[in-house]
Amino acid sequence: MNYDAVLPYRTYVQARDHLLQHTRLSKRQEDLCFCLWRPSTGRVRYSAIVSNIIEPVEGERTLHGNAAFDSEYLSRSLRLAFDRKMGLGFMHNHLTVGWQGMSDEDIVAERDRIAPAAAVTGLPLVGLTMGTDGSLSARFWIERKQRRPIWCHKVRVVDGGTMRVTYNDSMYPEYRRRPQLQRTIDSWGLAMQQRMARLRIGIVGLGSVGAVVAEALARMGVANLTLIDADKVETHNLDRLLNATSKDVGTYKAKLAARQAKLATTANDFRVTSITGNLQNEFSYQAALDCDLLFSCVDRPLPKDLLNHIAYAHCIPVIFGGVFIDNKADGRLAQANWTVSIVGPGTRCLRCDSQYSSSDVVQELDGSLDNPEYLRMHDSDSATIRNQNVFPFSANLGSSMVIEMVRYMIAEDWWPAKGAKTTYYFVRGNQERFDSLTCKTHCSIRDRIGTGDTSHYPFIESSSFDSLARRFFRLFASVLGKFLDSFK
């Protein structure tokens, strides 16, 4: 199991402003605070979503170059964690930049003073350390008697404009400049290329748009892809599905895209996982929760709704793209447009953006969207059933989605149009960008931000066999780990 931590941007800003308040005044003074978190559990990753900062009040901490907390501060924070059914976290800062390690004093404080008390919440202690540049490191204290923490692979800070990532370099192979990536690296630098290459990126829907996205990411040097699609290639897909030929009819789209990605990759150590199931299947859903960023290349309302849920509840940004085509009575093109947007904390959700409605989800669940008679009767009522497309439109949309991802990753604080939506109008031949879009006043999706596993999505299709296999594997891994520990 891998471990990560993630903070919505607003939570991060509150923590940063508190912890670095002395540093900004050029004082060599550290600070601390407690925080609360909820778990997000994927197939191979366990993440702490930090969503509440508990700032100290007067008398609850002592500042003397280093910083120390009072027992009353710990007790107050534990009561809040217990009452809200959340885990306890502890944050402090160091006076250097980048990923931060721990001093012996730090270890004693977290291991011996805080972790045993945090056990009353039923969740492990999460420790986080901030550098003077705002970067964060994180670790878990899982067991009572462990001497050293389990370090996270990375810490992510997400909002509608950018994603800030601090990596634990010791857990990643050294990144080297490769001749195949010379022009890519020359465009935005080795450090930014390394930052993007280390992300685990998921693509949901490997049809005409998703296949373009997968090809682009592989050629850009992204080293870890997860591809999710239950459909197989059909003859009517061949005019718009990248790399598909008549020999591929009957092949799963996810497997076809994975095969091509392996041929196209420029990464040092490329890994691709193809999952031939619907997103709402438990196996696929948990694989999506392992990702740092997701692409939504689907036209059905149910997976859109589930991706909307993931973006906010689990703080995994989703880049959404969709094509709308309308024809005249005689079959000629009347209009076409395609839209790209990023959904997640700080942006407008897909439902508030009218990309689907709750009634659309119900119609898919009851089978109406698979009924030709129903579709003919309600053709003008819902955009979700309009899935016509053509390769030039798909290629433009797919590349636009990848460009939005690049912008999301490399954007500096002063760049405009955070949390925007871009729409290209084919007939008019122009593009329009809508900035700083927010959800409607009573949006229930927005209330899920950072709720993680505690926010249950009702339409997950569980697999009893998969659950049993997973429990057996974890039991086996635990027994093997204890056996190996006995030789240390």
Coordinates of C-alpha atoms in Angstrom, one line a residue:
M1 CA 0.0 0.0 0.0
N2 CA 1.2 3.5 -0.9
Y3 CA 0.5 6.5 1.2
D4 CA -0.2 10.1 0.2
A5 CA -1.7 13.3 1.6
V6 CA -3.8 15.9 -0.1
L7 CA -5.1 19.3 1.0
P8 CA -7.8 21.5 -0.7
Y9 CA -6.2 24.9 -1.5
R10 CA -8.1 26.8 1.1
T11 CA -7.0 24.5 3.9
Y12 CA -3.4 24.7 2.7
V13 CA -3.5 28.5 2.7
Q14 CA -4.7 28.6 6.3
A15 CA -2.0 26.2 7.4
R16 CA 0.7 28.1 5.4
D17 CA -0.3 31.5 6.8
H18 CA -0.2 30.2 10.3
L19 CA 3.0 28.1 10.1
L20 CA 5.1 30.6 8.1
Q21 CA 3.9 33.8 9.8
H22 CA 7.3 34.2 11.7
T23 CA 9.3 33.3 8.6
R24 CA 7.7 36.0 6.6
L25 CA 8.9 38.5 9.3
S26 CA 12.4 37.1 8.8
K27 CA 12.4 35.4 12.2
R28 CA 14.0 32.0 12.7
Q29 CA 11.0 30.7 14.5
E30 CA 9.1 27.5 13.9
D31 CA 5.4 27.0 14.6
L32 CA 2.9 24.2 14.9
C33 CA -0.8 23.3 14.8
F34 CA -3.1 20.3 14.8
C35 CA -5.4 19.4 12.0
L36 CA -8.2 16.9 11.1
W37 CA -8.3 14.5 8.2
R38 CA -10.4 11.8 6.5
P39 CA -9.2 8.7 4.6
S40 CA -9.5 8.1 0.8
T41 CA -8.9 4.4 0.0
G42 CA -8.0 3.2 -3.4
R43 CA -6.7 -0.2 -4.5
V44 CA -3.1 0.5 -3.8
R45 CA -3.1 3.9 -2.2
Y46 CA -4.3 5.2 1.1
S47 CA -4.6 9.0 1.3
A48 CA -5.2 11.5 4.1
I49 CA -7.4 14.4 3.0
V50 CA -6.6 17.2 5.4
S51 CA -9.6 19.5 5.6
N52 CA -9.6 21.3 9.0
I53 CA -6.8 23.3 10.6
I54 CA -7.1 23.7 14.4
E55 CA -5.1 26.9 15.2
P56 CA -3.7 27.2 18.7
V57 CA -5.2 29.8 21.1
E58 CA -3.1 31.8 23.6
G59 CA -1.3 29.6 26.0
E60 CA -1.6 26.4 24.0
R61 CA 1.9 26.5 22.6
T62 CA 5.4 27.8 23.5
L63 CA 7.7 29.4 20.9
H64 CA 11.4 29.4 21.6
G65 CA 13.0 29.0 18.2
N66 CA 11.5 25.5 18.1
A67 CA 7.8 25.1 19.1
A68 CA 6.1 23.0 21.8
F69 CA 2.4 22.3 22.3
D70 CA 0.6 22.2 25.6
S71 CA -1.4 19.1 26.7
E72 CA -4.6 21.1 26.7
Y73 CA -4.1 21.9 23.0
L74 CA -3.7 18.2 22.2
S75 CA -6.8 17.3 24.3
R76 CA -8.9 20.0 22.6
S77 CA -7.8 18.8 19.2
L78 CA -8.5 15.1 20.1
R79 CA -12.1 16.0 21.3
L80 CA -12.8 17.7 18.0
A81 CA -11.4 14.8 16.0
F82 CA -13.4 12.3 18.0
D83 CA -16.7 14.3 17.8
R84 CA -16.4 14.8 14.1
K85 CA -15.3 11.1 13.5
M86 CA -12.0 12.3 11.8
G87 CA -8.4 11.4 12.2
L88 CA -5.9 13.7 14.0
G89 CA -3.0 15.3 12.2
F90 CA 0.0 17.3 13.5
M91 CA 1.7 20.0 11.4
H92 CA 4.8 22.0 12.0
N93 CA 7.4 23.8 9.9
H94 CA 11.1 23.7 9.4
L95 CA 13.4 26.5 8.2
T96 CA 14.6 25.0 4.9
V97 CA 12.9 24.4 1.5
G98 CA 11.6 21.3 -0.1
W99 CA 10.5 17.9 1.2
Q100 CA 11.3 17.8 5.0
G101 CA 12.6 15.0 7.1
M102 CA 12.3 14.6 10.9
S103 CA 14.7 15.4 13.7
D104 CA 14.9 13.0 16.7
E105 CA 12.8 15.6 18.7
D106 CA 10.1 15.5 16.0
I107 CA 10.0 11.7 16.1
V108 CA 9.6 11.6 19.8
A109 CA 6.8 14.2 19.8
E110 CA 4.8 12.4 17.1
R111 CA 5.5 8.8 18.1
D112 CA 5.5 9.0 21.9
R113 CA 3.2 11.9 22.7
I114 CA 0.6 12.3 19.9
A115 CA 0.3 9.0 18.1
P116 CA -0.8 7.0 21.2
A117 CA -3.5 9.6 22.0
A118 CA -4.6 9.8 18.4
A119 CA -5.5 6.1 18.5
V120 CA -8.8 7.0 20.2
T121 CA -10.1 8.3 16.9
G122 CA -9.7 4.8 15.3
L123 CA -7.4 6.4 12.6
P124 CA -3.6 6.7 12.6
L125 CA -1.8 10.0 13.3
V126 CA -0.7 11.9 10.2
G127 CA 2.3 14.2 10.5
L128 CA 3.1 17.0 8.1
T129 CA 6.0 19.3 7.9
M130 CA 6.2 22.5 5.8
G131 CA 9.3 24.1 4.3
T132 CA 9.9 27.8 4.0
D133 CA 8.8 27.6 0.3
G134 CA 5.4 26.2 1.3
S135 CA 6.2 22.6 0.3
L136 CA 4.9 19.8 2.5
S137 CA 6.0 16.3 3.5
A138 CA 3.8 13.8 5.2
R139 CA 3.9 10.5 7.1
F140 CA 1.6 8.0 8.9
W141 CA 2.0 6.4 12.3
I142 CA 0.0 3.2 11.7
E143 CA 1.0 0.9 14.6
R144 CA 1.5 1.7 18.3
K145 CA 5.0 0.3 18.6
Q146 CA 6.5 1.3 15.3
R147 CA 9.8 3.1 15.7
R148 CA 9.8 5.1 12.5
P149 CA 6.9 6.6 10.4
I150 CA 5.6 5.3 7.1
W151 CA 6.5 8.1 4.7
C152 CA 4.1 9.3 2.0
H153 CA 5.1 9.3 -1.7
K154 CA 3.8 12.8 -2.3
V155 CA 1.7 15.6 -0.9
R156 CA -0.8 17.3 -3.3
V157 CA -2.5 20.7 -2.9
V158 CA -5.5 21.1 -5.3
D159 CA -7.7 23.9 -6.4
G160 CA -9.3 25.1 -9.6
G161 CA -6.2 26.8 -11.0
T162 CA -3.2 24.7 -10.2
M163 CA -2.0 21.6 -8.5
R164 CA 1.0 21.9 -6.3
V165 CA 2.9 18.6 -5.7
T166 CA 5.8 17.9 -3.4
Y167 CA 7.5 14.5 -4.0
N168 CA 9.4 12.3 -1.7
D169 CA 12.4 11.9 -4.1
S170 CA 13.7 8.9 -2.2
M171 CA 10.7 6.9 -3.4
Y172 CA 11.1 7.7 -7.0
P173 CA 13.9 6.7 -9.4
E174 CA 16.3 9.5 -10.5
Y175 CA 14.8 11.4 -13.4
R176 CA 17.1 11.9 -16.3
R177 CA 16.9 13.9 -19.4
R178 CA 16.2 11.6 -22.4
P179 CA 16.8 12.4 -26.1
Q180 CA 13.3 11.4 -26.9
L181 CA 12.0 14.2 -24.7
Q182 CA 14.4 16.9 -25.7
R183 CA 11.8 19.2 -27.3
T184 CA 9.2 18.6 -24.5
I185 CA 11.7 19.4 -21.7
D186 CA 13.0 22.4 -23.6
S187 CA 9.4 23.8 -23.6
W188 CA 8.9 23.9 -19.8
G189 CA 12.1 22.7 -18.1
L190 CA 13.3 19.5 -16.5
A191 CA 11.8 20.2 -13.1
M192 CA 8.3 20.7 -14.5
Q193 CA 8.7 17.6 -16.7
Q194 CA 9.7 15.5 -13.7
R195 CA 6.7 16.9 -11.8
M196 CA 4.2 15.8 -14.5
A197 CA 5.9 12.5 -15.4
R198 CA 5.6 11.3 -11.8
L199 CA 1.8 11.7 -11.7
R200 CA -0.5 8.8 -11.8
I201 CA -3.1 9.8 -14.4
G202 CA -6.3 8.0 -15.1
I203 CA -8.4 8.2 -18.3
V204 CA -12.1 7.1 -18.0
G205 CA -13.4 6.3 -21.5
L206 CA -11.0 5.2 -24.2
G207 CA -13.1 6.1 -27.2
S208 CA -12.3 8.7 -29.9
V209 CA -11.3 11.3 -27.3
G210 CA -9.7 9.2 -24.6
A211 CA -7.5 7.4 -27.2
V212 CA -6.0 10.8 -28.3
V213 CA -5.5 11.8 -24.6
A214 CA -3.7 8.5 -23.9
E215 CA -1.4 8.8 -26.9
A216 CA -0.5 12.4 -26.0
L217 CA 0.3 11.6 -22.4
A218 CA 2.5 8.6 -23.4
R219 CA 4.4 10.7 -25.8
M220 CA 4.8 13.5 -23.2
G221 CA 6.6 11.1 -20.9
V222 CA 3.9 10.5 -18.3
A223 CA 5.1 7.3 -16.6
N224 CA 2.0 5.9 -15.0
L225 CA -1.4 5.6 -16.7
T226 CA -4.6 3.9 -15.7
L227 CA -7.1 3.3 -18.5
I228 CA -10.8 2.5 -17.7
D229 CA -13.4 1.4 -20.3
A230 CA -15.7 -1.5 -20.5
D231 CA -16.4 -1.2 -24.2
K232 CA -15.0 -3.1 -27.1
V233 CA -14.0 -1.8 -30.6
E234 CA -16.9 -2.0 -33.0
T235 CA -16.9 -1.4 -36.8
H236 CA -18.6 1.9 -36.5
N237 CA -15.7 3.1 -34.3
L238 CA -13.1 2.8 -37.0
D239 CA -13.6 6.2 -38.6
R240 CA -12.8 8.0 -35.3
L241 CA -10.8 5.7 -33.0
L242 CA -7.1 6.5 -33.1
N243 CA -4.8 3.5 -34.0
A244 CA -7.8 1.1 -34.4
T245 CA -8.0 -1.1 -37.5
S246 CA -10.4 -3.7 -38.7
K247 CA -8.3 -6.3 -37.0
D248 CA -9.0 -4.7 -33.6
V249 CA -12.8 -5.1 -33.8
G250 CA -13.8 -7.0 -30.7
T251 CA -10.8 -5.8 -28.7
Y252 CA -11.3 -3.9 -25.5
K253 CA -10.7 -0.2 -26.1
A254 CA -8.7 0.1 -22.9
K255 CA -6.4 -2.7 -24.0
L256 CA -6.0 -1.2 -27.4
A257 CA -5.0 2.1 -25.9
A258 CA -2.6 0.5 -23.5
R259 CA -0.9 -1.4 -26.3
Q260 CA -0.4 1.7 -28.3
A261 CA 0.7 3.7 -25.2
K262 CA 3.5 1.2 -24.7
L263 CA 4.6 1.7 -28.2
A264 CA 4.5 5.5 -28.0
T265 CA 5.9 6.1 -24.6
T266 CA 9.0 8.3 -24.0
A267 CA 9.0 7.7 -20.3
N268 CA 12.0 6.2 -18.4
D269 CA 9.9 3.5 -16.7
F270 CA 6.5 3.3 -18.2
R271 CA 3.6 1.5 -16.5
V272 CA 0.0 1.3 -17.8
T273 CA -3.0 -0.5 -16.3
S274 CA -6.0 -1.3 -18.4
I275 CA -9.2 -2.0 -16.7
T276 CA -12.1 -3.4 -18.8
G277 CA -15.0 -2.5 -16.5
N278 CA -17.4 0.4 -15.9
L279 CA -16.2 3.1 -13.6
Q280 CA -19.1 2.3 -11.2
N281 CA -17.7 -1.2 -10.7
E282 CA -15.9 -1.3 -7.3
F283 CA -12.6 -2.5 -8.9
S284 CA -12.6 0.4 -11.4
Y285 CA -13.7 2.9 -8.9
Q286 CA -10.9 2.1 -6.4
A287 CA -8.4 2.2 -9.3
A288 CA -9.6 5.7 -10.1
L289 CA -9.0 6.7 -6.4
D290 CA -5.3 5.7 -6.9
C291 CA -4.9 8.5 -9.4
D292 CA -3.7 12.1 -8.9
L293 CA -5.6 13.4 -11.9
L294 CA -8.4 12.0 -14.0
F295 CA -9.6 12.7 -17.6
S296 CA -13.3 12.3 -18.2
C297 CA -13.9 11.1 -21.8
V298 CA -17.4 9.7 -21.3
D299 CA -20.8 10.7 -22.5
R300 CA -23.0 8.8 -20.1
P301 CA -24.5 10.6 -17.0
L302 CA -23.7 8.0 -14.4
P303 CA -19.9 8.0 -14.9
K304 CA -20.0 11.8 -15.1
D305 CA -21.8 11.9 -11.7
L306 CA -19.4 9.5 -10.2
L307 CA -16.4 11.5 -11.5
N308 CA -18.0 14.6 -10.1
H309 CA -18.2 12.9 -6.7
I310 CA -14.6 11.8 -6.9
A311 CA -13.4 15.3 -7.8
Y312 CA -14.8 16.8 -4.7
A313 CA -15.1 14.1 -2.0
H314 CA -11.6 12.7 -2.8
C315 CA -10.0 15.9 -4.0
I316 CA -8.8 14.3 -7.3
P317 CA -9.2 16.9 -10.0
V318 CA -11.0 15.8 -13.2
I319 CA -10.5 17.3 -16.6
F320 CA -13.8 17.0 -18.4
G321 CA -14.4 17.2 -22.1
G322 CA -17.5 16.8 -24.2
V323 CA -18.7 17.3 -27.8
F324 CA -22.1 18.4 -28.9
I325 CA -23.3 18.0 -32.5
D326 CA -26.7 19.0 -33.9
N327 CA -27.9 18.2 -37.4
K328 CA -30.6 19.8 -39.6
A329 CA -33.5 17.8 -40.8
D330 CA -31.8 16.9 -44.1
G331 CA -28.7 15.6 -42.2
R332 CA -26.4 18.6 -42.7
L333 CA -24.4 19.9 -39.8
A334 CA -26.3 22.7 -37.9
Q335 CA -23.8 23.3 -35.1
A336 CA -21.0 21.7 -33.2
N337 CA -19.0 22.7 -30.1
W338 CA -16.8 21.1 -27.6
T339 CA -16.0 22.1 -24.1
V340 CA -13.1 21.5 -21.7
S341 CA -13.2 22.3 -17.9
I342 CA -11.5 21.3 -14.7
V343 CA -13.7 20.2 -11.8
G344 CA -12.7 19.9 -8.2
P345 CA -12.4 22.0 -5.1
G346 CA -12.6 25.7 -6.0
T347 CA -14.4 25.2 -9.3
R348 CA -18.0 24.7 -10.6
C349 CA -19.1 21.0 -10.6
L350 CA -20.4 19.2 -13.7
R351 CA -24.0 19.2 -12.4
C352 CA -24.1 22.9 -11.7
D353 CA -22.5 23.4 -15.2
S354 CA -25.5 21.5 -16.7
Q355 CA -23.3 18.8 -18.1
Y356 CA -25.9 16.3 -16.8
S357 CA -28.8 16.2 -14.3
S358 CA -29.9 13.9 -11.6
S359 CA -32.8 12.8 -13.8
D360 CA -30.3 11.8 -16.5
V361 CA -28.6 9.5 -13.9
V362 CA -31.9 7.9 -13.0
Q363 CA -32.7 7.3 -16.7
E364 CA -29.5 5.5 -17.2
L365 CA -30.0 3.4 -14.0
D366 CA -33.5 2.3 -15.1
G367 CA -32.3 1.5 -18.6
S368 CA -34.1 4.3 -20.5
L369 CA -30.9 5.5 -22.2
D370 CA -30.5 2.0 -23.8
N371 CA -34.1 2.0 -25.1
P372 CA -34.2 3.2 -28.8
E373 CA -37.9 4.1 -28.5
Y374 CA -37.3 6.2 -25.5
L375 CA -34.4 8.0 -27.2
R376 CA -36.5 8.9 -30.2
M377 CA -39.3 10.3 -28.0
H378 CA -37.0 12.4 -25.9
D379 CA -34.2 13.3 -28.3
S380 CA -34.6 17.0 -27.8
D381 CA -34.7 16.9 -24.0
S382 CA -31.2 15.7 -23.1
A383 CA -27.7 16.3 -24.3
T384 CA -26.4 13.2 -22.7
I385 CA -27.8 10.9 -25.5
R386 CA -26.0 12.9 -28.2
N387 CA -22.8 11.0 -28.7
Q388 CA -22.2 11.6 -32.4
N389 CA -18.6 12.5 -33.1
V390 CA -16.0 12.7 -35.9
F391 CA -12.3 12.3 -35.7
P392 CA -11.2 15.9 -36.3
F393 CA -13.5 17.0 -33.5
S394 CA -12.3 14.3 -31.2
A395 CA -8.7 15.1 -31.9
N396 CA -9.2 18.7 -31.2
L397 CA -11.0 18.0 -28.0
G398 CA -8.5 15.5 -26.8
S399 CA -5.5 17.7 -27.4
S400 CA -7.4 20.6 -25.8
M401 CA -7.9 18.5 -22.7
V402 CA -4.2 17.7 -22.5
I403 CA -3.3 21.4 -23.0
E404 CA -5.6 22.2 -20.1
M405 CA -3.8 19.6 -17.9
V406 CA -0.4 21.1 -18.9
R407 CA -1.7 24.6 -18.0
Y408 CA -3.0 23.3 -14.7
M409 CA 0.3 21.8 -13.8
I410 CA 2.7 24.6 -14.8
A411 CA 0.5 27.7 -14.1
E412 CA 2.1 30.3 -11.9
D413 CA 0.1 32.2 -9.3
W414 CA -0.3 35.3 -11.5
W415 CA -1.7 33.4 -14.5
P416 CA -5.4 34.4 -15.1
A417 CA -8.5 32.3 -15.6
K418 CA -8.4 29.9 -12.7
G419 CA -11.2 27.4 -12.6
A420 CA -12.3 28.2 -16.1
K421 CA -14.2 26.5 -18.8
T422 CA -13.3 26.7 -22.5
T423 CA -15.8 26.2 -25.3
Y424 CA -14.9 26.0 -29.0
Y425 CA -17.7 26.9 -31.5
F426 CA -17.1 25.1 -34.8
V427 CA -19.6 27.1 -37.0
R428 CA -18.5 30.5 -35.6
G429 CA -14.8 29.4 -35.6
N430 CA -14.0 31.0 -32.3
Q431 CA -13.2 30.0 -28.8
E432 CA -14.6 31.4 -25.6
R433 CA -13.2 31.1 -22.0
F434 CA -15.4 31.5 -19.0
D435 CA -13.4 32.4 -15.8
S436 CA -13.8 31.6 -12.1
L437 CA -17.1 29.7 -12.3
T438 CA -18.7 28.6 -9.0
C439 CA -21.4 26.2 -8.0
K440 CA -25.0 27.2 -7.4
T441 CA -25.9 28.3 -3.9
H442 CA -27.4 25.0 -2.7
C443 CA -25.1 22.6 -4.5
S444 CA -24.8 19.3 -2.5
I445 CA -21.7 18.3 -4.4
R446 CA -19.7 21.2 -3.0
D447 CA -20.6 20.1 0.5
R448 CA -18.7 16.8 -0.1
I449 CA -15.2 18.4 -0.4
G450 CA -12.7 16.4 1.5
T451 CA -15.2 13.9 2.9
G452 CA -13.3 10.9 1.2
D453 CA -14.5 7.4 2.2
T454 CA -17.1 8.9 4.6
S455 CA -19.1 10.1 1.7
H456 CA -20.7 7.0 0.3
Y457 CA -21.6 6.9 -3.4
P458 CA -24.8 4.8 -3.7
F459 CA -24.4 3.3 -7.2
I460 CA -21.1 1.4 -6.8
E461 CA -21.4 -2.2 -8.1
S462 CA -19.6 -4.3 -5.6
S463 CA -17.7 -7.5 -6.5
S464 CA -17.8 -10.0 -3.7
F465 CA -15.1 -12.1 -5.3
D466 CA -12.8 -9.1 -5.7
S467 CA -13.4 -8.0 -2.1
L468 CA -12.5 -11.5 -0.9
A469 CA -9.4 -11.6 -3.0
R470 CA -8.3 -8.2 -1.8
R471 CA -8.8 -9.2 1.9
F472 CA -6.8 -12.4 1.3
F473 CA -4.0 -10.5 -0.3
R474 CA -3.8 -7.9 2.5
L475 CA -3.8 -10.7 5.1
F476 CA -1.0 -12.5 3.2
A477 CA 1.0 -9.3 3.0
S478 CA 0.6 -8.6 6.7
V479 CA 1.6 -12.2 7.7
L480 CA 4.6 -12.1 5.3
G481 CA 5.6 -8.7 6.7
K482 CA 5.6 -9.8 10.3
F483 CA 7.5 -13.0 9.3
L484 CA 10.2 -10.9 7.6
D485 CA 10.3 -8.5 10.6
S486 CA 11.2 -11.4 12.9
F487 CA 14.6 -11.7 11.2
K488 CA 15.5 -8.1 11.7

